[in-house]
Coordinates of C-alpha atoms and ligand atoms in Angstrom, one line a residue:
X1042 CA 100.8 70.8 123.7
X1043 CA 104.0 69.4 122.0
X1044 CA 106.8 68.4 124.3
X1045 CA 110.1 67.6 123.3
X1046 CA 112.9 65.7 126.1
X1047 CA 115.9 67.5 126.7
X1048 CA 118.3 64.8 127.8
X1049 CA 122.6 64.6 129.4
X1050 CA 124.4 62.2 130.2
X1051 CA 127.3 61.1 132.5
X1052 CA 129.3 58.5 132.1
X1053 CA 131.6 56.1 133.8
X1054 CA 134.3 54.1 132.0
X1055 CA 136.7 51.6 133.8
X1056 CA 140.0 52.3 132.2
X1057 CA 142.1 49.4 131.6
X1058 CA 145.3 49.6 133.7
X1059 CA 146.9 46.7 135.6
X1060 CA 147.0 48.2 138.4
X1061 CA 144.7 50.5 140.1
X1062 CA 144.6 54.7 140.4
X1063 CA 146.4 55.4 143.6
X1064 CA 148.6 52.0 144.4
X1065 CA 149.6 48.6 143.2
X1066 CA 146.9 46.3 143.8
X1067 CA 145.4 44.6 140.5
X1068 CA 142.5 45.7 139.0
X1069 CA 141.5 41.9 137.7
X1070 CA 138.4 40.9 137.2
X1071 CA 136.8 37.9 139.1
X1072 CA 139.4 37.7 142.0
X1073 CA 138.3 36.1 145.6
X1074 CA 136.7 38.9 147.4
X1075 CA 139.5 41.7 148.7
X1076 CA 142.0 39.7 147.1
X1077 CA 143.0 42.9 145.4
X1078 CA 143.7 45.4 148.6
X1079 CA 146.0 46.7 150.5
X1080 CA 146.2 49.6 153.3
X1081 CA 146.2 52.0 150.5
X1082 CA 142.8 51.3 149.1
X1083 CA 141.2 50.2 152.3
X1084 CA 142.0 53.2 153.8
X1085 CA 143.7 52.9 156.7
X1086 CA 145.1 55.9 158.3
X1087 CA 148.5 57.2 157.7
X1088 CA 148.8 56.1 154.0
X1089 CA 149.8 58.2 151.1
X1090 CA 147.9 57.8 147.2
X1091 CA 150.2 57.8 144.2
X1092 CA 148.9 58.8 141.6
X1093 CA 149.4 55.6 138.4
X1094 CA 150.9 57.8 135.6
X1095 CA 149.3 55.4 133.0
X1096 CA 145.5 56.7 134.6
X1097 CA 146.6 60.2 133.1
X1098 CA 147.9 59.0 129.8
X1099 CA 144.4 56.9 128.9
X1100 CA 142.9 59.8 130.3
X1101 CA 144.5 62.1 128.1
X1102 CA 144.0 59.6 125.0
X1103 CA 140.0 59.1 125.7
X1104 CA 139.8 63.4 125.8
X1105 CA 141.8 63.8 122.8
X1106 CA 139.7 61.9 120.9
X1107 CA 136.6 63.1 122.2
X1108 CA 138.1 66.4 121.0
X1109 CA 138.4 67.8 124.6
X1110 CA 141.2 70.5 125.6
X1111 CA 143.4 69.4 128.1
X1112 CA 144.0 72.6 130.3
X1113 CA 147.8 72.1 131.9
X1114 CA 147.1 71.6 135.1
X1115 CA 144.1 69.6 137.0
X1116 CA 143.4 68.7 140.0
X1117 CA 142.4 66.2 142.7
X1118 CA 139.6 66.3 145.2
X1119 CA 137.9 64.7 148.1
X1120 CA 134.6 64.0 147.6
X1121 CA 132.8 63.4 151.0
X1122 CA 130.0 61.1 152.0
X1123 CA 129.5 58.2 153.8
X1124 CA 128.6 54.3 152.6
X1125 CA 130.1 51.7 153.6
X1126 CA 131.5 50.6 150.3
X1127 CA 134.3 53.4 150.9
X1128 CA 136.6 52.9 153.7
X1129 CA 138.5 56.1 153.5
X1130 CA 135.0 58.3 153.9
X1131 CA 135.5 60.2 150.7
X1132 CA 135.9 59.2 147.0
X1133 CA 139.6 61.2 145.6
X1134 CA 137.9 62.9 142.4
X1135 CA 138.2 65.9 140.2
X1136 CA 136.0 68.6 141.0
X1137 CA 136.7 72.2 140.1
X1138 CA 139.8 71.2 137.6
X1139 CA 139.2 68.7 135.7
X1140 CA 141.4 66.9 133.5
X1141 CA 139.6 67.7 130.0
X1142 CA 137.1 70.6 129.2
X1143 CA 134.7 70.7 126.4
X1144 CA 134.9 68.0 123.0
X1145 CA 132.1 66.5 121.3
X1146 CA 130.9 62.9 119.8
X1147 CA 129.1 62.9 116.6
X1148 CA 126.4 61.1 116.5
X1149 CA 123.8 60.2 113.5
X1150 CA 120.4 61.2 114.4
X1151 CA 116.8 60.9 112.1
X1152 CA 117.8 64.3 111.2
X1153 CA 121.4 63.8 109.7
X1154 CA 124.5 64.2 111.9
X1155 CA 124.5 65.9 115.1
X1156 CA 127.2 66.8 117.5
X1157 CA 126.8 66.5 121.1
X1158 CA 128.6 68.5 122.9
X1159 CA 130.8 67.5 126.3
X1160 CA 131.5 69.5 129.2
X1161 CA 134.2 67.9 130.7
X1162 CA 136.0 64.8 131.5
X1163 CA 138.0 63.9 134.9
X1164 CA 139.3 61.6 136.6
X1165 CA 138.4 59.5 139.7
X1166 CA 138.6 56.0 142.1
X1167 CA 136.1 53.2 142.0
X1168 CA 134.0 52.7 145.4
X1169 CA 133.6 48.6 146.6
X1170 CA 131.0 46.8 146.2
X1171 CA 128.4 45.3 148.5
X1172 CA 127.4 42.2 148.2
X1173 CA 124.3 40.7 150.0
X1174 CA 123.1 37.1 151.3
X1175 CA 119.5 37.0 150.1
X1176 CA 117.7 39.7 148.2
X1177 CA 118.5 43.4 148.1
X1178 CA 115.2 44.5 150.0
X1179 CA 115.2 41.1 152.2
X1180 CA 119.2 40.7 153.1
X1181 CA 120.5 38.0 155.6
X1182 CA 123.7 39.7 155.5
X1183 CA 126.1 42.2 153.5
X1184 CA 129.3 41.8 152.9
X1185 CA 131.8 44.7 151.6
X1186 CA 134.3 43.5 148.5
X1187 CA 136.9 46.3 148.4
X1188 CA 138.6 45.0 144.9
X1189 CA 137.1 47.7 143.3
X1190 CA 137.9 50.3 145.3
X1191 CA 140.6 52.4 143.6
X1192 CA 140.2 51.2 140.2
X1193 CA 140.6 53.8 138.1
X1194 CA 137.2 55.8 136.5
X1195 CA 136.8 58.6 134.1
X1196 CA 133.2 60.4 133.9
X1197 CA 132.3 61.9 130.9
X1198 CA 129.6 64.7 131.2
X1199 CA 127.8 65.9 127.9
X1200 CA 125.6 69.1 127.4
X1201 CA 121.8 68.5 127.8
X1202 CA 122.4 68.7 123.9
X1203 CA 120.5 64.6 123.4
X1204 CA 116.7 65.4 122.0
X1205 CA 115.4 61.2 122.4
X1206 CA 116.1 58.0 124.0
X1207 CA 117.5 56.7 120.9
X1208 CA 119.8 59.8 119.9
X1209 CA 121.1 58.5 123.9
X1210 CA 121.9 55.2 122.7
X1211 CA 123.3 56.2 119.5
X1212 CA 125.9 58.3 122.0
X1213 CA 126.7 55.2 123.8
X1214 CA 127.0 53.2 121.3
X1215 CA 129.7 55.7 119.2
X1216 CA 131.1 56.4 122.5
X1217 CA 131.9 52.6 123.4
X1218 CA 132.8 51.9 120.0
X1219 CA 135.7 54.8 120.6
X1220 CA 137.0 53.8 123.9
X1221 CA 137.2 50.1 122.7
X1222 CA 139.6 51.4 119.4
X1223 CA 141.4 53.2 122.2
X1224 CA 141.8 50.5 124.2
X1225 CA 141.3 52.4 127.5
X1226 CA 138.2 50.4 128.1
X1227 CA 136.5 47.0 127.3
X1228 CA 133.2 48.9 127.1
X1229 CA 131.3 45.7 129.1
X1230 CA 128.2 47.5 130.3
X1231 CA 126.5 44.1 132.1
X1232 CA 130.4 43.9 134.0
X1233 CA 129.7 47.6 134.8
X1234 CA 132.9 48.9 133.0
X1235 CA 130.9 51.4 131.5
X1236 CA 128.0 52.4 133.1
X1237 CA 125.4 55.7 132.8
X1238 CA 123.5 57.9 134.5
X1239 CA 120.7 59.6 132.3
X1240 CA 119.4 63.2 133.5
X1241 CA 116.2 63.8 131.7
X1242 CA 113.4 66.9 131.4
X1243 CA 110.8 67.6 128.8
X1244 CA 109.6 70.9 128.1
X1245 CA 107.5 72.0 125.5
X1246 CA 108.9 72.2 121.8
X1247 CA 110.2 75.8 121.0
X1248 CA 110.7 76.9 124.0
X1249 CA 114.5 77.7 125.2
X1250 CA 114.7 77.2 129.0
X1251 CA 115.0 74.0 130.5
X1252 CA 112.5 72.2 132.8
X1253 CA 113.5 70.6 136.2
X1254 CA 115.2 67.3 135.7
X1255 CA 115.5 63.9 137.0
X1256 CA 118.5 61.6 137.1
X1257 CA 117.8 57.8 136.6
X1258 CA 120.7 55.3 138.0
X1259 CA 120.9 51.5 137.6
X1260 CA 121.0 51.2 133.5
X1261 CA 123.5 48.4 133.0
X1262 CA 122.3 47.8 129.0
X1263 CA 121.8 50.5 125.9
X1264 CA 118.5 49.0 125.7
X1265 CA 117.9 49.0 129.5
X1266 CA 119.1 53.0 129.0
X1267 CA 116.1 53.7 126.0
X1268 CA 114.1 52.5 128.0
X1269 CA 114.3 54.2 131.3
X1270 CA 113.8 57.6 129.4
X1271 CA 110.9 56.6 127.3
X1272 CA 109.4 56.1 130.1
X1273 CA 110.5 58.6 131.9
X1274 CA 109.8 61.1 129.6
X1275 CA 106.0 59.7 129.2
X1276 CA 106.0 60.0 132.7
X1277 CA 107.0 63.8 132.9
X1278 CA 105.0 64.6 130.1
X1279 CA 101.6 62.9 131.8
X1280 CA 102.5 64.9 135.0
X1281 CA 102.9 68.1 133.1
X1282 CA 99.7 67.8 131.5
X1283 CA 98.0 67.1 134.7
X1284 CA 99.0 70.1 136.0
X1285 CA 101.8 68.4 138.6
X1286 CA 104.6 69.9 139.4
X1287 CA 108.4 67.3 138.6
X1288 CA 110.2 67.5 141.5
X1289 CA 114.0 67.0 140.9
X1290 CA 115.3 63.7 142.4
X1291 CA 117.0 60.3 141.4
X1292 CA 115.2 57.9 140.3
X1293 CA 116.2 54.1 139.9
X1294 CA 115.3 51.8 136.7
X1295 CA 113.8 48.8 137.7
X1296 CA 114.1 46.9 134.8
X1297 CA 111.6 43.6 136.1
X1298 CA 108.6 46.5 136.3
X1299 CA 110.0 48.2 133.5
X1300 CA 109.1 51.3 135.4
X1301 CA 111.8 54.2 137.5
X1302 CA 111.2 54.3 140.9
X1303 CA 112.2 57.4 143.4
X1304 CA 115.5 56.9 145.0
X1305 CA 116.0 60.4 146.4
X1306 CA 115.1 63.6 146.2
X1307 CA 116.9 66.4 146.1
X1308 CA 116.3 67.5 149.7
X1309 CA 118.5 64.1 150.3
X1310 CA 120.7 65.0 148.2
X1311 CA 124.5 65.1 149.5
X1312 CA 126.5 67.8 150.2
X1313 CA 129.7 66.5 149.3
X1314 CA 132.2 69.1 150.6
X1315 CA 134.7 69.1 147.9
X1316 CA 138.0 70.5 148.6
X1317 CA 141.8 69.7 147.1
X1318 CA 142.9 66.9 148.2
X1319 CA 146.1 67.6 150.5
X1320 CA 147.7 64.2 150.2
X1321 CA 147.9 65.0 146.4
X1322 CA 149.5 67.5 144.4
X1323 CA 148.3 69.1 141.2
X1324 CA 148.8 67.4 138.1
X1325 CA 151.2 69.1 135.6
X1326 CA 150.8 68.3 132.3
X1327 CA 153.2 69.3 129.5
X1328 CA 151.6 70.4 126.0
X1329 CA 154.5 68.6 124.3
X1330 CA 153.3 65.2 125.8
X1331 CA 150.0 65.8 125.0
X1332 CA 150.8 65.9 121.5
X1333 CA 152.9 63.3 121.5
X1334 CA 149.6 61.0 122.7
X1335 CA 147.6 62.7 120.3
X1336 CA 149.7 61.5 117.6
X1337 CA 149.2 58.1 119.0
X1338 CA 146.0 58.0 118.5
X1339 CA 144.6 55.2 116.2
X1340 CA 142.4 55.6 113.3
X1341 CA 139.0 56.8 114.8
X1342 CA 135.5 54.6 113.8
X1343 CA 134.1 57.8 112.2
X1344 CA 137.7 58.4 110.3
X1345 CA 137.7 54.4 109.2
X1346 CA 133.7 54.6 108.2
X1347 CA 134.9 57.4 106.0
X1348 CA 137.8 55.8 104.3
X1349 CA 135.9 52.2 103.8
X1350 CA 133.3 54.3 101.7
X1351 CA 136.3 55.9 99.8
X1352 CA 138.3 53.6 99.5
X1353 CA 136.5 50.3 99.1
X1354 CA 133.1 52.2 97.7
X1355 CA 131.0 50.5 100.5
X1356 CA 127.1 52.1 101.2
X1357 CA 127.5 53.7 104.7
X1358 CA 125.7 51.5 106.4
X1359 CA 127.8 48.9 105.5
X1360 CA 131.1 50.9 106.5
X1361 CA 129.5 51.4 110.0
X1362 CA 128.3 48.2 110.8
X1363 CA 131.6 46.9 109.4
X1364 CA 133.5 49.5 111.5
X1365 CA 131.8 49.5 114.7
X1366 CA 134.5 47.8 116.0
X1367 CA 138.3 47.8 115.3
X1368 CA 138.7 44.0 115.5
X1369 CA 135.6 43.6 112.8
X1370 CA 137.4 46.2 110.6
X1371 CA 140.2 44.6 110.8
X1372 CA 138.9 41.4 109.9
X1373 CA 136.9 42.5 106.7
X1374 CA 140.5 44.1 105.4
X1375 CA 142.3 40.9 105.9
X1376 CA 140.0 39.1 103.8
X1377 CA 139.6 42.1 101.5
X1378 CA 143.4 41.5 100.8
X1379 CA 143.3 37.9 99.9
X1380 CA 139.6 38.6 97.8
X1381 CA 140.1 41.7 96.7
X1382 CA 135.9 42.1 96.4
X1383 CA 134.9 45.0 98.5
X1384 CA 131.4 44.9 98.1
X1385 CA 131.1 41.0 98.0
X1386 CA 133.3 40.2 101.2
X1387 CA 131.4 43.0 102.9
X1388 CA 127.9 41.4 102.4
X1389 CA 129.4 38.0 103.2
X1390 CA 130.7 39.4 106.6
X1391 CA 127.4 41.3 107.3
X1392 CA 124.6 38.8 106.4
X1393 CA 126.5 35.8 106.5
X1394 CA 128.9 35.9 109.5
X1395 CA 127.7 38.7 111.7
X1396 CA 124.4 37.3 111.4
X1397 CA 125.6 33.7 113.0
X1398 CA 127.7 35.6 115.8
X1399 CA 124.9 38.1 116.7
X1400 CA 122.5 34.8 116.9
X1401 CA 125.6 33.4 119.8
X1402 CA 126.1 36.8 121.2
X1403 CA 129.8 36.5 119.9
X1404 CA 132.4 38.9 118.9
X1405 CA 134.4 38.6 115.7
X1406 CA 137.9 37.4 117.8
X1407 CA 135.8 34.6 119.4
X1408 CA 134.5 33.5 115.6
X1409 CA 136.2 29.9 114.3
X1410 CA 136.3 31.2 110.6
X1411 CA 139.7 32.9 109.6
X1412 CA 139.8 35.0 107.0
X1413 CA 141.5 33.1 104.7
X1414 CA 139.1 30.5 104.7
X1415 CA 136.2 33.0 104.0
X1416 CA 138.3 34.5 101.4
X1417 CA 138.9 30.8 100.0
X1418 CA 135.4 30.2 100.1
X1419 CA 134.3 33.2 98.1
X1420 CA 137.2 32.5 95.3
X1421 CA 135.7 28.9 95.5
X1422 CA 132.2 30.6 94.3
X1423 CA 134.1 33.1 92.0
X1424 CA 135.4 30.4 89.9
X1425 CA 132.5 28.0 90.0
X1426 CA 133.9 25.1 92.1
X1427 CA 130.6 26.2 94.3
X1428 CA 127.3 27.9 93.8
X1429 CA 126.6 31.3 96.2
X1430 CA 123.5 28.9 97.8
X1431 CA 126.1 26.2 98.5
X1432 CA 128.3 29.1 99.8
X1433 CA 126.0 29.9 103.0
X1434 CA 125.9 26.0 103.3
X1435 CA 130.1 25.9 103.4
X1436 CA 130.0 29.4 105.9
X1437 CA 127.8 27.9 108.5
X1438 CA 130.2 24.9 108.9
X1439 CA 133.6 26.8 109.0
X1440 CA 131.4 28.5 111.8
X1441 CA 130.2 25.2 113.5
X1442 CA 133.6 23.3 112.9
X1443 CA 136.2 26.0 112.1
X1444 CA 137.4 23.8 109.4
X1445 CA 138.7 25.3 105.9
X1446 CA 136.4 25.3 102.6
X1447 CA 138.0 22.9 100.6
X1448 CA 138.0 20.3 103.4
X1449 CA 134.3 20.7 104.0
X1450 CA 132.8 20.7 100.1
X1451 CA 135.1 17.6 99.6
X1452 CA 133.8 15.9 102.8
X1453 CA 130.2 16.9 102.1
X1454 CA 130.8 16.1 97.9
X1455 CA 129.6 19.6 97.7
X1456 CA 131.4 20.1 94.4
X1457 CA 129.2 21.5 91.6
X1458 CA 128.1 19.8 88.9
X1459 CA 130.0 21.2 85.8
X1460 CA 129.7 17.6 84.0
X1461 CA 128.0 18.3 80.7
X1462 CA 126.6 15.0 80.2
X1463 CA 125.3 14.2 83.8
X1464 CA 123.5 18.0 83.9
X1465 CA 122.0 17.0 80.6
X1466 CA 120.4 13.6 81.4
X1467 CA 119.2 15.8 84.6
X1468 CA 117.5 18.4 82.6
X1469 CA 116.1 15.6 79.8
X1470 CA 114.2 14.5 82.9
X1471 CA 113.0 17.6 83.8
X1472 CA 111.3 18.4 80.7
X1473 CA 110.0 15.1 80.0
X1474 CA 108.4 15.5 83.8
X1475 CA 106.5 18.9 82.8
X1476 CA 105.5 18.3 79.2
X1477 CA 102.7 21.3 79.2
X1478 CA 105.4 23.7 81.0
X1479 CA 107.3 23.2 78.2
X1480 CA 104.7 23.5 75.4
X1481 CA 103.7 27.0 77.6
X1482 CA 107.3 28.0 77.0
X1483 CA 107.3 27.1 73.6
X1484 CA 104.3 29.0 73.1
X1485 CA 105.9 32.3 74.4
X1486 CA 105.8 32.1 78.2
X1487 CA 109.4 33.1 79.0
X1488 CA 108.5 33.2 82.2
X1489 CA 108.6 29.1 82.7
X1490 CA 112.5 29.1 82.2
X1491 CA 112.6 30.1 85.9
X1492 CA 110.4 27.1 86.7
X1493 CA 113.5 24.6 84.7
X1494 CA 116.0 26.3 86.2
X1495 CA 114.8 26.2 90.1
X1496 CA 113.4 22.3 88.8
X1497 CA 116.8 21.2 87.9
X1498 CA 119.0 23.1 90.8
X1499 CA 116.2 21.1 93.0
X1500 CA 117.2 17.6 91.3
X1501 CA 120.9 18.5 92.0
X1502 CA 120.3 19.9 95.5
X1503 CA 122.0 23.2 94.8
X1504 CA 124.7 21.6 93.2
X1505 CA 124.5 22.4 89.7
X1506 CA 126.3 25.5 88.1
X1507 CA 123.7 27.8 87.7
X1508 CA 125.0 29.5 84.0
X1509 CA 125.7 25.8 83.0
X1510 CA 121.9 24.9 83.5
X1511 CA 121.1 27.7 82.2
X1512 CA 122.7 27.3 78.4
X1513 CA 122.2 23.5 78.4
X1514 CA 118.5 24.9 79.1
X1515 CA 118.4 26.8 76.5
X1516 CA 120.0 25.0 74.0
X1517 CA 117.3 22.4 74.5
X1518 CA 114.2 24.4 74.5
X1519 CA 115.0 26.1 71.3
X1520 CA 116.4 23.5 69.7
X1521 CA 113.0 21.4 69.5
X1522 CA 114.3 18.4 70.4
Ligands
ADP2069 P1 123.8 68.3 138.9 O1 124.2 69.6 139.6 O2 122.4 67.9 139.3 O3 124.8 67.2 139.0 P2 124.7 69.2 136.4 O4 124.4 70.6 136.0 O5 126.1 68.9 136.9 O6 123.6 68.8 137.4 O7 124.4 68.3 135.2 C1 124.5 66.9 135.2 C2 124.0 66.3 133.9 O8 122.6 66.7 133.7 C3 124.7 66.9 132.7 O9 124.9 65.8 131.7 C4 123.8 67.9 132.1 O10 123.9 68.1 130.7 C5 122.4 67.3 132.5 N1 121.4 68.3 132.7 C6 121.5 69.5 133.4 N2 120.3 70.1 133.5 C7 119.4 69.4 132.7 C8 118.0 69.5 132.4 N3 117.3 70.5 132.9 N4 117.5 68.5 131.7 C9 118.2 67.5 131.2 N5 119.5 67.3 131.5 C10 120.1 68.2 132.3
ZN2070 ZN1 145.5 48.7 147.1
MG2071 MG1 126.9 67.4 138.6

């Protein structure tokens, strides 16, 4: 039997405010340890949430460009349940009116381009965190770190509409990408700004219904995310075809065995005893606003990947790699402006640059080579002050020292040769060095010019101008002499 993995997702993105959901504290990064609290978000009794107006707007920006409806009213809930990471005994979320209903992310799948679809989008606080002395299993003592309480969260829910583990990285991947143009979060999985939970079941291919799932927690890398549902799927599939039964239940990715491990099941499972919460009232939204935000919205990855094919005739892949994220866009058009060379600049930035900052695990705003030194670089090649090979050569140290082009060839007297006489006296030597290549080219083998050519860019280490050996070349082997 053929089985095919039916696959949703739900996920958690950090919005970036100053402040957090329901009162002033900071939402910073890498403060001391409940620096960032107050009575508000430690719960202590008799305080009041207000609700941070700029939570609804990124809110509303993230849903609009996922294409979601933003019904005019929504809601706020307490969800119940115990841990000692939440002071107040219940997380304040959206339950039964949520902030945005439906939308869709397109993704690119082995079969073209497929749309999953979303079911909703709400809003809710961040729980603590709990810190131990020692190892998780094997603690000497927990600690609670309440920074993180209150900082603000939107979940995004999709359809079980994702058919493999990579269609579910190719949805995180297009979904981080948007967020980051939106600015309404930095998308840093390992920092657990965004973060996923993956609910998985297999069932065999053509059949409509859908099998009993599990939900796998603890996935703080794409990669980490593929590979909790390959396995998991295997692992479904190998029960199914021994005649077991999949019980529904969480199940944790332990990325060290590279194997999920049972959390819960569902007779554990909470009962979380939603209801409104009392302390705050609905949220009205006004249509007008929402269209005002809309027509904030910036240019979209998919809208830019279309218009860098239009406009500057890229291959797709190209225009996606090159728009994957606004900053890298950005980049490649400011040096498309000062070398107006589409296609050259583009394969510059892609096997040049991104290969040195992929290598680091950089991004393109921490890279030391402005565009205008790339661009100076490539007009440097364009009119023969350098060869392409000496090109790389001149990238790699703007990389290494940030310097500029000209300051580099001149220090490393990486000027090419375009001196008649001294590339002559070069390729005299040549051919006096390889008399039988040269009766073999004489004698019809074309193919031996290569051989001069790659002989004589050798003797000049690079340096020589490639269509300047190449006449002088000719000249000489034709003319007998
Ligand atoms: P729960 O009640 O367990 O939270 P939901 O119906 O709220 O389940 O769905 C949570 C997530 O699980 C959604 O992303 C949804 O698309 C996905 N999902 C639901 N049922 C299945 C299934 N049988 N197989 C795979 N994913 C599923
Ligand atoms: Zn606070
Ligand atoms: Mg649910």
């Amino acid at each position: 039997m053929e089985y095919e993995a039916v696959i949703g997702l739900e996920i958690h993105a950090q919005l970036l405010t100053e402040s957090k959901i329901f009162c002033g504290c900071s939402t910073r990064f890498g403060a001391e340890p409940n620096e960032n609290t107050c009575p508000v978000c430690t719960g202590m009794p008799g305080v009041l949430p207000v609700l941070n107006r700029r939570v609804v707007e990124l809110a509303v920006r993230t849903a609009l460009a996922l294409n979601g409806e933003i019904p005019r009213r929504s809601v706020f809930a307490r969800k119940n349940y115990f841990y000692p990471d939440l002071p107040k005994g219940y997380q304040i979320s959206q339950f039964e009116a949520p902030l945005s209903l439906g939308g869709y992310v397109e993704i690119e799948g082995a079969g073209g381009t497929r749309r999953v679809r979303l079911t909703r989008i709400h809003v809710e606080e961040d729980a603590g965190k709990l810190v131990y002395e020692g190892t998780m299993d094997k603690a000497d003592a927990g600690y609670v770190d309440l920074n993180r309480t209150g900082v603000p969260l939107i979940e995004i829910v999709t359809e079980p509409d994702i058919r493999s583990p990579e269609e579910a990285a190719a949805f995180l991947r297009k979904l981080r990408s948007i967020v980051r143009y939106l600015g309404v979060c930095d998308g840093n999985m390992e920092q657990g700004s965004l973060r996923c939970d993956a609910n998985v079941s297999v069932r065999p291919v053509g059949s409509e219904g859908l099998g009993v799932k599990t939900e796998l927690k603890n996935m703080n890398s794409f990669r980490f995310v593929q590979h909790a549902l390959e396995y998991e799927i295997q692992r479904q599939i190998a029960m199914l075809e021994d005649g077991e039964e999949i019980i529904q239940e969480t199940r944790l990715w332990d990325a060290s065995k590279n194997a999920t491990l049972s959390m819960r099941s569902k007779e554990e499972a909470h009962d979380y005893r939603y209801f409104p919460d009392p302390d705050l009232v609905p949220v009205e939204i006004d249509p007008a606003w929402v269209e005002d935000v809309r027509r904030s919205l910036p240019e979209l990855p998919d809208e830019k990947e279309n218009r860098f094919v239009e406009v500057y005739e890229l291959p797709r892949e190209d225009a996606r790699t090159l728009t994957a994220t606004a900053e890298l866009a950005d980049y490649f058009e400011k040096v498309v402006s000062l070398f107006p060379q589409a296609r050259k600049v583009g394969n510059w930035i892609l096997t040049g640059l991104l290969r040195e900052l992929n290598r680091d695990d950089r991004e393109i705003d921490e890279c030391a080579v402005k565009p205008e030194h790339l661009a100076g670089m490539l007009a440097m090649i364009e009119d023969g002050g350098i060869s392409g090979k000496i090109g790389k050569q001149v990238l790699e140290e703007m990389y290494r020292t940030g310097k500029g082009p000209e300051a580099i060839v001149k220090e490393k007297g990486w000027i090419q040769i375009q001196d008649t006489s001294e590339l002559t006296g070069i390729i005299d030597q040549v051919l006096a060095s390889h008399p039988e290549e040269v009766d073999k080219y004489r004698a019809g083998k074309e193919k031996v010019f290569g051989f001069f050519v790659g002989q004589v860019m050798k003797a000049t280490r690079g340096q020589a101008n490639p269509k300047l050996v190449n006449d002088l070349l000719r000249k000489k082997l034709t003319s007998g002499d």
